PDB file of C-alpha atoms in Angstrom:
ATOM      1  CA  MET M 938     -11.921   2.466  25.748  1.00 70.00           C
ATOM      2  CA  GLY M 939     -15.460   1.335  24.941  1.00 88.00           C
ATOM      3  CA  CYS M 940     -18.883   2.818  25.416  1.00 91.00           C
ATOM      4  CA  ASP M 941     -21.687   1.040  27.296  1.00 89.00           C
ATOM      5  CA  ILE M 942     -25.364   1.816  27.738  1.00 90.00           C
ATOM      6  CA  HIS M 943     -27.112   1.833  31.103  1.00 89.00           C
ATOM      7  CA  LEU M 944     -30.829   1.050  30.803  1.00 88.00           C
ATOM      8  CA  HIS M 945     -33.141   1.729  33.736  1.00 89.00           C
ATOM      9  CA  PRO M 946     -36.734   0.647  33.111  1.00 89.00           C
ATOM     10  CA  GLU M 947     -39.380   2.569  35.021  1.00 90.00           C
ATOM     11  CA  VAL M 948     -43.135   2.216  35.373  1.00 89.00           C
ATOM     12  CA  GLN M 949     -45.698   4.898  36.144  1.00 88.00           C
ATOM     13  CA  ASP M 950     -48.101   4.196  38.991  1.00 82.00           C
ATOM     14  CA  ASN M 951     -50.616   6.818  40.134  1.00 83.00           C
ATOM     15  CA  GLY M 952     -48.644   9.557  38.392  1.00 87.00           C
ATOM     16  CA  THR M 953     -45.292   8.634  39.925  1.00 89.00           C
ATOM     17  CA  TRP M 954     -42.448   6.930  38.092  1.00 91.00           C
ATOM     18  CA  CYS M 955     -40.679   4.085  39.904  1.00 87.00           C
ATOM     19  CA  ARG M 956     -37.778   1.941  38.771  1.00 85.00           C
ATOM     20  CA  VAL M 957     -39.054  -1.515  37.853  1.00 80.00           C
ATOM     21  CA  THR M 958     -37.152  -3.148  40.696  1.00 73.00           C
ATOM     22  CA  ASP M 959     -38.527  -0.689  43.269  1.00 62.00           C
ATOM     23  CA  TYR M 960     -42.251  -0.562  42.735  1.00 51.00           C
ATOM     24  CA  PRO M 961     -44.793  -2.752  44.504  1.00 48.00           C
ATOM     25  CA  ARG M 962     -45.434  -6.179  43.064  1.00 47.00           C
ATOM     26  CA  HIS M 963     -49.126  -5.498  42.425  1.00 41.00           C
ATOM     27  CA  VAL M 964     -48.312  -2.913  39.773  1.00 42.00           C
ATOM     28  CA  PHE M 965     -47.336  -5.621  37.278  1.00 43.00           C
ATOM     29  CA  ASP M 966     -50.875  -6.875  36.880  1.00 43.00           C
ATOM     30  CA  ALA M 967     -53.284  -6.647  39.777  1.00 42.00           C
ATOM     31  CA  SER M 968     -55.640  -9.120  38.129  1.00 39.00           C
ATOM     32  CA  LEU M 969     -53.187 -11.998  38.482  1.00 35.00           C
ATOM     33  CA  PRO M 970     -53.194 -13.961  41.735  1.00 36.00           C
ATOM     34  CA  CYS M 971     -50.011 -14.111  43.806  1.00 36.00           C
ATOM     35  CA  ASN M 972     -48.269 -11.604  41.553  1.00 40.00           C
ATOM     36  CA  VAL M 973     -47.480 -14.276  38.996  1.00 39.00           C
ATOM     37  CA  GLU M 974     -46.197 -11.680  36.539  1.00 48.00           C
ATOM     38  CA  ARG M 975     -43.681 -10.133  38.932  1.00 50.00           C
ATOM     39  CA  ASP M 976     -42.452 -13.529  40.113  1.00 54.00           C
ATOM     40  CA  ALA M 977     -41.933 -14.727  36.539  1.00 55.00           C
ATOM     41  CA  PHE M 978     -40.184 -11.462  35.674  1.00 54.00           C
ATOM     42  CA  ASP M 979     -37.894 -11.808  38.697  1.00 53.00           C
ATOM     43  CA  ARG M 980     -36.884 -15.324  37.675  1.00 53.00           C
ATOM     44  CA  ARG M 981     -36.175 -14.368  34.064  1.00 52.00           C
ATOM     45  CA  HIS M 982     -34.155 -11.292  34.968  1.00 52.00           C
ATOM     46  CA  ALA M 983     -32.312 -11.932  38.191  1.00 48.00           C
ATOM     47  CA  GLU M 984     -29.571  -9.527  37.033  1.00 49.00           C
ATOM     48  CA  LEU M 985     -32.062  -6.707  36.624  1.00 47.00           C
ATOM     49  CA  VAL M 986     -33.627  -7.420  39.976  1.00 43.00           C
ATOM     50  CA  ASP M 987     -30.226  -7.226  41.643  1.00 45.00           C
ATOM     51  CA  SER M 988     -28.784  -4.203  39.858  1.00 52.00           C
ATOM     52  CA  GLY M 989     -31.773  -2.201  38.667  1.00 53.00           C
ATOM     53  CA  GLU M 990     -30.454  -1.929  35.109  1.00 61.00           C
ATOM     54  CA  TRP M 991     -30.189  -4.026  31.980  1.00 68.00           C
ATOM     55  CA  ASN M 992     -26.945  -4.328  30.096  1.00 65.00           C
ATOM     56  CA  MET M 993     -27.226  -4.377  26.312  1.00 72.00           C
ATOM     57  CA  GLY M 994     -23.510  -4.772  25.760  1.00 74.00           C
ATOM     58  CA  ARG M 995     -21.752  -2.734  23.103  1.00 85.00           C
ATOM     59  CA  ASN M 996     -23.673  -2.237  19.915  1.00 90.00           C
ATOM     60  CA  TYR M 997     -22.621   1.065  18.386  1.00 93.00           C
ATOM     61  CA  ARG M 998     -25.058   0.958  15.471  1.00 92.00           C
ATOM     62  CA  PHE M 999     -27.870   0.489  17.996  1.00 93.00           C
ATOM     63  CA  PHE M1000     -26.496   3.343  20.152  1.00 94.00           C
ATOM     64  CA  ALA M1001     -26.312   5.591  17.081  1.00 94.00           C
ATOM     65  CA  ARG M1002     -29.944   4.984  16.100  1.00 93.00           C
ATOM     66  CA  LEU M1003     -31.179   5.180  19.682  1.00 94.00           C
ATOM     67  CA  ALA M1004     -29.447   8.369  20.845  1.00 95.00           C
ATOM     68  CA  GLY M1005     -26.787   9.493  18.368  1.00 95.00           C
ATOM     69  CA  VAL M1006     -23.960   7.994  20.465  1.00 95.00           C
ATOM     70  CA  ARG M1007     -21.002   6.735  18.407  1.00 95.00           C
ATOM     71  CA  ASN M1008     -22.897   7.838  15.291  1.00 94.00           C
ATOM     72  CA  TYR M1009     -19.861   7.972  13.059  1.00 92.00           C
ATOM     73  CA  ASP M1010     -20.480   9.676   9.702  1.00 91.00           C
ATOM     74  CA  ASN M1011     -24.056  10.427  10.828  1.00 93.00           C
ATOM     75  CA  GLU M1012     -25.089   7.065   9.468  1.00 93.00           C
ATOM     76  CA  TYR M1013     -28.307   6.947  11.537  1.00 93.00           C
ATOM     77  CA  GLN M1014     -30.987   9.485  12.404  1.00 93.00           C
ATOM     78  CA  PRO M1015     -31.113   9.353  16.231  1.00 93.00           C
ATOM     79  CA  LEU M1016     -34.520   8.806  17.787  1.00 94.00           C
ATOM     80  CA  PHE M1017     -33.994  10.137  21.321  1.00 94.00           C
ATOM     81  CA  GLU M1018     -31.013  12.459  21.234  1.00 91.00           C
ATOM     82  CA  PHE M1019     -30.566  15.181  23.893  1.00 87.00           C
ATOM     83  CA  ARG M1020     -33.725  14.664  25.944  1.00 95.00           C
ATOM     84  CA  GLY M1021     -31.826  14.619  29.205  1.00 95.00           C
ATOM     85  CA  THR M1022     -32.971  12.911  32.374  1.00 96.00           C
ATOM     86  CA  PRO M1023     -36.728  13.341  32.885  1.00 97.00           C
ATOM     87  CA  ALA M1024     -37.732  15.823  35.578  1.00 96.00           C
ATOM     88  CA  ASP M1025     -39.923  13.159  37.171  1.00 96.00           C
ATOM     89  CA  VAL M1026     -37.287  10.395  37.125  1.00 95.00           C
ATOM     90  CA  SER M1027     -37.612   7.819  39.910  1.00 92.00           C
ATOM     91  CA  PRO M1028     -35.519   8.423  43.031  1.00 91.00           C
ATOM     92  CA  SER M1029     -33.569   5.168  42.508  1.00 88.00           C
ATOM     93  CA  THR M1030     -32.653   5.972  38.923  1.00 91.00           C
ATOM     94  CA  LYS M1031     -31.749   9.538  39.901  1.00 93.00           C
ATOM     95  CA  THR M1032     -29.420   8.273  42.632  1.00 92.00           C
ATOM     96  CA  THR M1033     -27.743   5.772  40.313  1.00 91.00           C
ATOM     97  CA  CYS M1034     -27.352   8.413  37.633  1.00 93.00           C
ATOM     98  CA  SER M1035     -25.772  10.894  40.041  1.00 94.00           C
ATOM     99  CA  GLN M1036     -23.312   8.232  41.186  1.00 93.00           C
ATOM    100  CA  TRP M1037     -21.968   8.083  37.626  1.00 93.00           C
ATOM    101  CA  GLY M1038     -21.258  11.816  37.707  1.00 93.00           C
ATOM    102  CA  MET M1039     -19.085  13.044  34.847  1.00 93.00           C
ATOM    103  CA  ASN M1040     -18.468   9.486  33.653  1.00 94.00           C
ATOM    104  CA  ALA M1041     -22.005   9.340  32.219  1.00 94.00           C
ATOM    105  CA  HIS M1042     -23.165  11.210  29.129  1.00 95.00           C
ATOM    106  CA  SER M1043     -25.982  11.507  26.612  1.00 96.00           C
ATOM    107  CA  HIS M1044     -28.764  11.043  29.171  1.00 96.00           C
ATOM    108  CA  THR M1045     -32.156  10.464  27.605  1.00 97.00           C
ATOM    109  CA  TRP M1046     -35.324   8.399  27.873  1.00 97.00           C
ATOM    110  CA  ALA M1047     -38.156   6.913  25.842  1.00 96.00           C
ATOM    111  CA  THR M1048     -41.493   5.211  26.445  1.00 95.00           C
ATOM    112  CA  VAL M1049     -41.970   1.653  25.272  1.00 92.00           C
ATOM    113  CA  ARG M1050     -44.309   2.946  22.553  1.00 92.00           C
ATOM    114  CA  GLU M1051     -41.507   5.147  21.221  1.00 94.00           C
ATOM    115  CA  LEU M1052     -39.016   2.287  21.344  1.00 92.00           C
ATOM    116  CA  LEU M1053     -41.071   0.193  18.915  1.00 89.00           C
ATOM    117  CA  ASP M1054     -39.028   1.401  15.952  1.00 86.00           C
ATOM    118  CA  GLU M1055     -38.443  -1.122  13.164  1.00 87.00           C
ATOM    119  CA  GLN M1056     -34.828  -0.124  12.481  1.00 87.00           C
ATOM    120  CA  LEU M1057     -34.054  -0.091  16.196  1.00 87.00           C
ATOM    121  CA  MET M1058     -35.530  -3.578  16.545  1.00 87.00           C
ATOM    122  CA  HIS M1059     -33.327  -4.807  13.699  1.00 88.00           C
ATOM    123  CA  LEU M1060     -30.142  -3.183  15.010  1.00 88.00           C
ATOM    124  CA  GLY M1061     -30.716  -4.333  18.591  1.00 86.00           C
ATOM    125  CA  GLY M1062     -31.174  -7.927  17.518  1.00 84.00           C
ATOM    126  CA  ASP M1063     -32.536 -10.724  19.660  1.00 80.00           C
ATOM    127  CA  GLN M1064     -31.296  -9.203  22.903  1.00 79.00           C
ATOM    128  CA  TRP M1065     -33.134  -5.902  22.375  1.00 84.00           C
ATOM    129  CA  GLN M1066     -36.263  -7.681  21.149  1.00 82.00           C
ATOM    130  CA  ALA M1067     -36.289  -9.805  24.308  1.00 78.00           C
ATOM    131  CA  ILE M1068     -35.855  -6.732  26.525  1.00 81.00           C
ATOM    132  CA  LEU M1069     -38.557  -4.806  24.690  1.00 84.00           C
ATOM    133  CA  GLY M1070     -40.863  -7.808  24.858  1.00 81.00           C
ATOM    134  CA  GLU M1071     -40.500  -7.855  28.633  1.00 78.00           C
ATOM    135  CA  LEU M1072     -41.131  -4.121  28.850  1.00 83.00           C
ATOM    136  CA  VAL M1073     -44.302  -4.406  26.758  1.00 83.00           C
ATOM    137  CA  HIS M1074     -45.506  -7.240  28.971  1.00 79.00           C
ATOM    138  CA  ILE M1075     -44.967  -5.454  32.300  1.00 79.00           C
ATOM    139  CA  ARG M1076     -48.175  -3.419  32.127  1.00 78.00           C
ATOM    140  CA  SER M1077     -50.179  -5.655  29.808  1.00 78.00           C
ATOM    141  CA  GLY M1078     -49.440  -3.545  26.753  1.00 75.00           C
ATOM    142  CA  ASP M1079     -49.877  -0.061  28.272  1.00 86.00           C
ATOM    143  CA  LEU M1080     -46.986   1.273  26.228  1.00 90.00           C
ATOM    144  CA  ASP M1081     -46.965   4.781  27.698  1.00 93.00           C
ATOM    145  CA  SER M1082     -46.757   3.772  31.360  1.00 91.00           C
ATOM    146  CA  VAL M1083     -43.386   2.036  30.951  1.00 91.00           C
ATOM    147  CA  ARG M1084     -40.244   3.876  29.909  1.00 94.00           C
ATOM    148  CA  VAL M1085     -36.507   3.411  29.889  1.00 93.00           C
ATOM    149  CA  VAL M1086     -34.175   6.080  31.251  1.00 95.00           C
ATOM    150  CA  PHE M1087     -30.687   5.549  29.898  1.00 94.00           C
ATOM    151  CA  TRP M1088     -27.231   7.008  29.534  1.00 94.00           C
ATOM    152  CA  PHE M1089     -23.839   5.968  28.271  1.00 94.00           C
ATOM    153  CA  ASP M1090     -20.325   5.754  29.654  1.00 91.00           C
ATOM    154  CA  ASN M1091     -16.866   5.434  28.127  1.00 82.00           C
TER     155      ASN M1091
END
């Protein structure tokens, strides 16, 4: 049986965290007419828009560095191990998380700023770099107002 990661990007707006797929379109970049940023994001990530989460596939070296999951022989120093689900998690992410129940484990989170780790970028490869690039772009480089809440299953 394999282990998968469940990534739920959230953005902070007026002190409240909302899952990327739930918050108002203007939050992407209010200076752009017709919400160009949100529309472009929607087109590039139809899967995310539909499900609310990104799927990184199975990359155990990446999981080990990220959160200590499948860290056989303690090969990697985990970056975000044992943080749990944030107290201010968005309602949508909280609901999805609770639906996983006991089948989910190693809940944690990180801001985009924290995720800019060189070894993590290397281990995650092109797929992770593309995801992180989108997350950086969501709030025009405000790296602390975008985070990813994530957990694993097996």
